[in-house]
């Protein structure tokens, strides 16, 4: 991340594991429009020149008073929970951007909890799977929600 970085693309990604062909098998025909949507989503991310993807997943570990941040140096996930342990993803975490997000959150009195040695959830893994399959190469920052209320 450079100091001149800026947001180049934003989107909402479908993430049912059945979309991953190694998981869905013959049933992927039921979600072809979502698969085609992720192909277009990936094309747009690549065309934007995005070097880092920031994902906020509703399926990340959830804490009452803290936002979860998957800590680096790498982020990895598999689809073992969905009967496809051989299907894996692995990306480098953008530590500079991650540290900036955590620092800024802390400055604003938001608790940020770094988690390590935990596989990415499917809300993060499915979009990353499609980005990687469609030729995107970059880093990731993965976050989760919180029950925190001001």
PDB file of N, CA, C and O in Angstrom, residues 98-145:
ATOM      1  N   UNK A  98      -3.381  -3.676   6.450  1.00  0.00           N
ATOM      2  CA  UNK A  98      -3.976  -4.268   7.650  1.00  0.00           C
ATOM      3  C   UNK A  98      -3.582  -3.460   8.891  1.00  0.00           C
ATOM      4  O   UNK A  98      -4.439  -3.113   9.712  1.00  0.00           O
ATOM      5  N   UNK A  99      -2.310  -3.150   9.016  1.00  0.00           N
ATOM      6  CA  UNK A  99      -1.853  -2.368  10.173  1.00  0.00           C
ATOM      7  C   UNK A  99      -2.494  -0.986  10.187  1.00  0.00           C
ATOM      8  O   UNK A  99      -2.842  -0.476  11.257  1.00  0.00           O
ATOM      9  N   UNK A 100      -2.671  -0.389   9.020  1.00  0.00           N
ATOM     10  CA  UNK A 100      -3.307   0.927   8.933  1.00  0.00           C
ATOM     11  C   UNK A 100      -4.777   0.844   9.377  1.00  0.00           C
ATOM     12  O   UNK A 100      -5.250   1.710  10.124  1.00  0.00           O
ATOM     13  N   UNK A 101      -5.479  -0.178   8.946  1.00  0.00           N
ATOM     14  CA  UNK A 101      -6.885  -0.360   9.339  1.00  0.00           C
ATOM     15  C   UNK A 101      -6.989  -0.561  10.847  1.00  0.00           C
ATOM     16  O   UNK A 101      -7.827   0.048  11.515  1.00  0.00           O
ATOM     17  N   UNK A 102      -6.141  -1.415  11.405  1.00  0.00           N
ATOM     18  CA  UNK A 102      -6.165  -1.678  12.848  1.00  0.00           C
ATOM     19  C   UNK A 102      -5.830  -0.409  13.625  1.00  0.00           C
ATOM     20  O   UNK A 102      -6.498  -0.068  14.612  1.00  0.00           O
ATOM     21  N   UNK A 103      -4.821   0.316  13.178  1.00  0.00           N
ATOM     22  CA  UNK A 103      -4.424   1.553  13.855  1.00  0.00           C
ATOM     23  C   UNK A 103      -5.531   2.601  13.794  1.00  0.00           C
ATOM     24  O   UNK A 103      -5.857   3.235  14.806  1.00  0.00           O
ATOM     25  N   UNK A 104      -6.121   2.773  12.629  1.00  0.00           N
ATOM     26  CA  UNK A 104      -7.198   3.749  12.467  1.00  0.00           C
ATOM     27  C   UNK A 104      -8.406   3.350  13.310  1.00  0.00           C
ATOM     28  O   UNK A 104      -9.018   4.196  13.964  1.00  0.00           O
ATOM     29  N   UNK A 105      -8.740   2.071  13.309  1.00  0.00           N
ATOM     30  CA  UNK A 105      -9.839   1.598  14.147  1.00  0.00           C
ATOM     31  C   UNK A 105      -9.583   1.871  15.614  1.00  0.00           C
ATOM     32  O   UNK A 105     -10.464   2.343  16.343  1.00  0.00           O
ATOM     33  N   UNK A 106      -8.379   1.595  16.042  1.00  0.00           N
ATOM     34  CA  UNK A 106      -8.004   1.839  17.436  1.00  0.00           C
ATOM     35  C   UNK A 106      -8.081   3.329  17.769  1.00  0.00           C
ATOM     36  O   UNK A 106      -8.573   3.704  18.837  1.00  0.00           O
ATOM     37  N   UNK A 107      -7.621   4.176  16.844  1.00  0.00           N
ATOM     38  CA  UNK A 107      -7.691   5.627  17.057  1.00  0.00           C
ATOM     39  C   UNK A 107      -9.139   6.099  17.234  1.00  0.00           C
ATOM     40  O   UNK A 107      -9.400   7.093  17.895  1.00  0.00           O
ATOM     41  N   UNK A 108     -10.069   5.377  16.620  1.00  0.00           N
ATOM     42  CA  UNK A 108     -11.493   5.726  16.702  1.00  0.00           C
ATOM     43  C   UNK A 108     -12.208   4.938  17.803  1.00  0.00           C
ATOM     44  O   UNK A 108     -13.434   4.880  17.846  1.00  0.00           O
ATOM     45  N   UNK A 109     -11.424   4.287  18.671  1.00  0.00           N
ATOM     46  CA  UNK A 109     -11.935   3.515  19.815  1.00  0.00           C
ATOM     47  C   UNK A 109     -12.699   2.255  19.432  1.00  0.00           C
ATOM     48  O   UNK A 109     -13.616   1.838  20.143  1.00  0.00           O
ATOM     49  N   UNK A 110     -12.324   1.649  18.323  1.00  0.00           N
ATOM     50  CA  UNK A 110     -12.873   0.353  17.944  1.00  0.00           C
ATOM     51  C   UNK A 110     -11.852  -0.713  18.293  1.00  0.00           C
ATOM     52  O   UNK A 110     -10.672  -0.586  17.968  1.00  0.00           O
ATOM     53  N   UNK A 111     -12.310  -1.744  18.961  1.00  0.00           N
ATOM     54  CA  UNK A 111     -11.442  -2.868  19.293  1.00  0.00           C
ATOM     55  C   UNK A 111     -11.279  -3.731  18.046  1.00  0.00           C
ATOM     56  O   UNK A 111     -12.255  -4.091  17.398  1.00  0.00           O
ATOM     57  N   UNK A 112     -10.035  -4.037  17.718  1.00  0.00           N
ATOM     58  CA  UNK A 112      -9.717  -4.872  16.566  1.00  0.00           C
ATOM     59  C   UNK A 112      -8.935  -6.073  17.080  1.00  0.00           C
ATOM     60  O   UNK A 112      -7.867  -5.900  17.674  1.00  0.00           O
ATOM     61  N   UNK A 113      -9.446  -7.273  16.882  1.00  0.00           N
ATOM     62  CA  UNK A 113      -8.782  -8.475  17.361  1.00  0.00           C
ATOM     63  C   UNK A 113      -8.179  -9.232  16.188  1.00  0.00           C
ATOM     64  O   UNK A 113      -8.898  -9.660  15.280  1.00  0.00           O
ATOM     65  N   UNK A 114      -6.866  -9.376  16.224  1.00  0.00           N
ATOM     66  CA  UNK A 114      -6.159 -10.136  15.194  1.00  0.00           C
ATOM     67  C   UNK A 114      -6.271 -11.618  15.525  1.00  0.00           C
ATOM     68  O   UNK A 114      -5.999 -12.019  16.659  1.00  0.00           O
ATOM     69  N   UNK A 115      -6.675 -12.402  14.556  1.00  0.00           N
ATOM     70  CA  UNK A 115      -6.749 -13.845  14.760  1.00  0.00           C
ATOM     71  C   UNK A 115      -5.732 -14.509  13.836  1.00  0.00           C
ATOM     72  O   UNK A 115      -5.520 -14.076  12.706  1.00  0.00           O
ATOM     73  N   UNK A 116      -5.098 -15.542  14.352  1.00  0.00           N
ATOM     74  CA  UNK A 116      -4.075 -16.254  13.591  1.00  0.00           C
ATOM     75  C   UNK A 116      -4.387 -17.741  13.593  1.00  0.00           C
ATOM     76  O   UNK A 116      -5.144 -18.238  14.429  1.00  0.00           O
ATOM     77  N   UNK A 117      -3.782 -18.422  12.656  1.00  0.00           N
ATOM     78  CA  UNK A 117      -3.904 -19.878  12.556  1.00  0.00           C
ATOM     79  C   UNK A 117      -5.346 -20.344  12.455  1.00  0.00           C
ATOM     80  O   UNK A 117      -5.709 -21.396  12.975  1.00  0.00           O
ATOM     81  N   UNK A 118      -6.173 -19.534  11.817  1.00  0.00           N
ATOM     82  CA  UNK A 118      -7.567 -19.897  11.581  1.00  0.00           C
ATOM     83  C   UNK A 118      -7.820 -19.786  10.088  1.00  0.00           C
ATOM     84  O   UNK A 118      -7.494 -18.768   9.467  1.00  0.00           O
ATOM     85  N   UNK A 119      -8.400 -20.832   9.510  1.00  0.00           N
ATOM     86  CA  UNK A 119      -8.708 -20.786   8.080  1.00  0.00           C
ATOM     87  C   UNK A 119      -9.742 -19.717   7.787  1.00  0.00           C
ATOM     88  O   UNK A 119     -10.633 -19.456   8.601  1.00  0.00           O
ATOM     89  N   UNK A 120      -9.624 -19.134   6.623  1.00  0.00           N
ATOM     90  CA  UNK A 120     -10.618 -18.173   6.175  1.00  0.00           C
ATOM     91  C   UNK A 120     -11.989 -18.830   6.099  1.00  0.00           C
ATOM     92  O   UNK A 120     -12.104 -20.003   5.750  1.00  0.00           O
ATOM     93  N   UNK A 121     -13.008 -18.089   6.415  1.00  0.00           N
ATOM     94  CA  UNK A 121     -14.381 -18.583   6.324  1.00  0.00           C
ATOM     95  C   UNK A 121     -14.828 -18.606   4.861  1.00  0.00           C
ATOM     96  O   UNK A 121     -14.176 -18.021   3.995  1.00  0.00           O
ATOM     97  N   UNK A 122     -15.957 -19.252   4.590  1.00  0.00           N
ATOM     98  CA  UNK A 122     -16.389 -19.376   3.199  1.00  0.00           C
ATOM     99  C   UNK A 122     -16.850 -18.057   2.590  1.00  0.00           C
ATOM    100  O   UNK A 122     -16.786 -17.877   1.379  1.00  0.00           O
ATOM    101  N   UNK A 123     -17.291 -17.110   3.414  1.00  0.00           N
ATOM    102  CA  UNK A 123     -17.678 -15.802   2.894  1.00  0.00           C
ATOM    103  C   UNK A 123     -16.491 -15.040   2.326  1.00  0.00           C
ATOM    104  O   UNK A 123     -16.656 -14.133   1.516  1.00  0.00           O
ATOM    105  N   UNK A 124     -15.311 -15.416   2.751  1.00  0.00           N
ATOM    106  CA  UNK A 124     -14.065 -14.852   2.231  1.00  0.00           C
ATOM    107  C   UNK A 124     -13.467 -15.767   1.171  1.00  0.00           C
ATOM    108  O   UNK A 124     -13.033 -15.316   0.111  1.00  0.00           O
ATOM    109  N   UNK A 125     -13.473 -17.064   1.435  1.00  0.00           N
ATOM    110  CA  UNK A 125     -12.814 -18.023   0.542  1.00  0.00           C
ATOM    111  C   UNK A 125     -13.471 -18.142  -0.827  1.00  0.00           C
ATOM    112  O   UNK A 125     -12.778 -18.270  -1.838  1.00  0.00           O
ATOM    113  N   UNK A 126     -14.791 -18.113  -0.875  1.00  0.00           N
ATOM    114  CA  UNK A 126     -15.465 -18.275  -2.172  1.00  0.00           C
ATOM    115  C   UNK A 126     -15.124 -17.123  -3.121  1.00  0.00           C
ATOM    116  O   UNK A 126     -14.688 -17.372  -4.252  1.00  0.00           O
ATOM    117  N   UNK A 127     -15.281 -15.857  -2.714  1.00  0.00           N
ATOM    118  CA  UNK A 127     -14.889 -14.778  -3.639  1.00  0.00           C
ATOM    119  C   UNK A 127     -13.407 -14.847  -4.024  1.00  0.00           C
ATOM    120  O   UNK A 127     -13.056 -14.616  -5.189  1.00  0.00           O
ATOM    121  N   UNK A 128     -12.529 -15.160  -3.063  1.00  0.00           N
ATOM    122  CA  UNK A 128     -11.107 -15.253  -3.383  1.00  0.00           C
ATOM    123  C   UNK A 128     -10.829 -16.389  -4.354  1.00  0.00           C
ATOM    124  O   UNK A 128      -9.990 -16.262  -5.253  1.00  0.00           O
ATOM    125  N   UNK A 129     -11.531 -17.496  -4.199  1.00  0.00           N
ATOM    126  CA  UNK A 129     -11.383 -18.618  -5.127  1.00  0.00           C
ATOM    127  C   UNK A 129     -11.635 -18.141  -6.561  1.00  0.00           C
ATOM    128  O   UNK A 129     -10.841 -18.409  -7.463  1.00  0.00           O
ATOM    129  N   UNK A 130     -12.730 -17.431  -6.753  1.00  0.00           N
ATOM    130  CA  UNK A 130     -13.077 -16.981  -8.109  1.00  0.00           C
ATOM    131  C   UNK A 130     -12.112 -15.916  -8.617  1.00  0.00           C
ATOM    132  O   UNK A 130     -11.766 -15.915  -9.807  1.00  0.00           O
ATOM    133  N   UNK A 131     -11.677 -15.023  -7.759  1.00  0.00           N
ATOM    134  CA  UNK A 131     -10.692 -14.035  -8.187  1.00  0.00           C
ATOM    135  C   UNK A 131      -9.418 -14.731  -8.663  1.00  0.00           C
ATOM    136  O   UNK A 131      -8.887 -14.412  -9.734  1.00  0.00           O
ATOM    137  N   UNK A 132      -8.928 -15.685  -7.893  1.00  0.00           N
ATOM    138  CA  UNK A 132      -7.711 -16.403  -8.266  1.00  0.00           C
ATOM    139  C   UNK A 132      -7.911 -17.242  -9.527  1.00  0.00           C
ATOM    140  O   UNK A 132      -7.055 -17.246 -10.417  1.00  0.00           O
ATOM    141  N   UNK A 133      -9.044 -17.931  -9.623  1.00  0.00           N
ATOM    142  CA  UNK A 133      -9.314 -18.763 -10.795  1.00  0.00           C
ATOM    143  C   UNK A 133      -9.414 -17.934 -12.076  1.00  0.00           C
ATOM    144  O   UNK A 133      -9.133 -18.434 -13.154  1.00  0.00           O
ATOM    145  N   UNK A 134      -9.821 -16.687 -11.926  1.00  0.00           N
ATOM    146  CA  UNK A 134     -10.002 -15.830 -13.094  1.00  0.00           C
ATOM    147  C   UNK A 134      -8.784 -14.950 -13.379  1.00  0.00           C
ATOM    148  O   UNK A 134      -8.849 -14.051 -14.212  1.00  0.00           O
ATOM    149  N   UNK A 135      -7.675 -15.207 -12.679  1.00  0.00           N
ATOM    150  CA  UNK A 135      -6.422 -14.566 -13.027  1.00  0.00           C
ATOM    151  C   UNK A 135      -6.000 -13.362 -12.220  1.00  0.00           C
ATOM    152  O   UNK A 135      -5.011 -12.714 -12.552  1.00  0.00           O
ATOM    153  N   UNK A 136      -6.700 -13.044 -11.132  1.00  0.00           N
ATOM    154  CA  UNK A 136      -6.266 -11.928 -10.301  1.00  0.00           C
ATOM    155  C   UNK A 136      -5.098 -12.377  -9.437  1.00  0.00           C
ATOM    156  O   UNK A 136      -5.077 -13.493  -8.915  1.00  0.00           O
ATOM    157  N   UNK A 137      -4.127 -11.498  -9.293  1.00  0.00           N
ATOM    158  CA  UNK A 137      -2.966 -11.756  -8.434  1.00  0.00           C
ATOM    159  C   UNK A 137      -2.793 -10.539  -7.540  1.00  0.00           C
ATOM    160  O   UNK A 137      -2.659  -9.428  -8.036  1.00  0.00           O
ATOM    161  N   UNK A 138      -2.831 -10.746  -6.250  1.00  0.00           N
ATOM    162  CA  UNK A 138      -2.661  -9.622  -5.341  1.00  0.00           C
ATOM    163  C   UNK A 138      -2.662 -10.074  -3.905  1.00  0.00           C
ATOM    164  O   UNK A 138      -2.520 -11.260  -3.610  1.00  0.00           O
ATOM    165  N   UNK A 139      -2.838  -9.102  -3.031  1.00  0.00           N
ATOM    166  CA  UNK A 139      -2.860  -9.367  -1.602  1.00  0.00           C
ATOM    167  C   UNK A 139      -4.285  -9.203  -1.072  1.00  0.00           C
ATOM    168  O   UNK A 139      -5.165  -8.709  -1.773  1.00  0.00           O
ATOM    169  N   UNK A 140      -4.454  -9.598   0.186  1.00  0.00           N
ATOM    170  CA  UNK A 140      -5.790  -9.573   0.784  1.00  0.00           C
ATOM    171  C   UNK A 140      -5.738  -9.010   2.201  1.00  0.00           C
ATOM    172  O   UNK A 140      -4.731  -9.121   2.894  1.00  0.00           O
ATOM    173  N   UNK A 141      -6.844  -8.387   2.591  1.00  0.00           N
ATOM    174  CA  UNK A 141      -7.130  -8.050   3.980  1.00  0.00           C
ATOM    175  C   UNK A 141      -8.536  -8.579   4.223  1.00  0.00           C
ATOM    176  O   UNK A 141      -9.467  -8.234   3.495  1.00  0.00           O
ATOM    177  N   UNK A 142      -8.673  -9.441   5.226  1.00  0.00           N
ATOM    178  CA  UNK A 142      -9.971 -10.050   5.518  1.00  0.00           C
ATOM    179  C   UNK A 142     -10.408  -9.671   6.930  1.00  0.00           C
ATOM    180  O   UNK A 142      -9.648  -9.804   7.884  1.00  0.00           O
ATOM    181  N   UNK A 143     -11.646  -9.210   7.012  1.00  0.00           N
ATOM    182  CA  UNK A 143     -12.203  -8.717   8.267  1.00  0.00           C
ATOM    183  C   UNK A 143     -13.547  -9.379   8.544  1.00  0.00           C
ATOM    184  O   UNK A 143     -14.188  -9.921   7.646  1.00  0.00           O
ATOM    185  N   UNK A 144     -13.987  -9.261   9.777  1.00  0.00           N
ATOM    186  CA  UNK A 144     -15.308  -9.724  10.163  1.00  0.00           C
ATOM    187  C   UNK A 144     -16.081  -8.639  10.879  1.00  0.00           C
ATOM    188  O   UNK A 144     -15.549  -7.579  11.206  1.00  0.00           O
ATOM    189  N   UNK A 145     -17.333  -8.900  11.136  1.00  0.00           N
ATOM    190  CA  UNK A 145     -18.220  -7.977  11.836  1.00  0.00           C
ATOM    191  C   UNK A 145     -17.996  -8.033  13.346  1.00  0.00           C
ATOM    192  O   UNK A 145     -17.191  -8.803  13.836  1.00  0.00           O
TER     193      UNK A 145
END
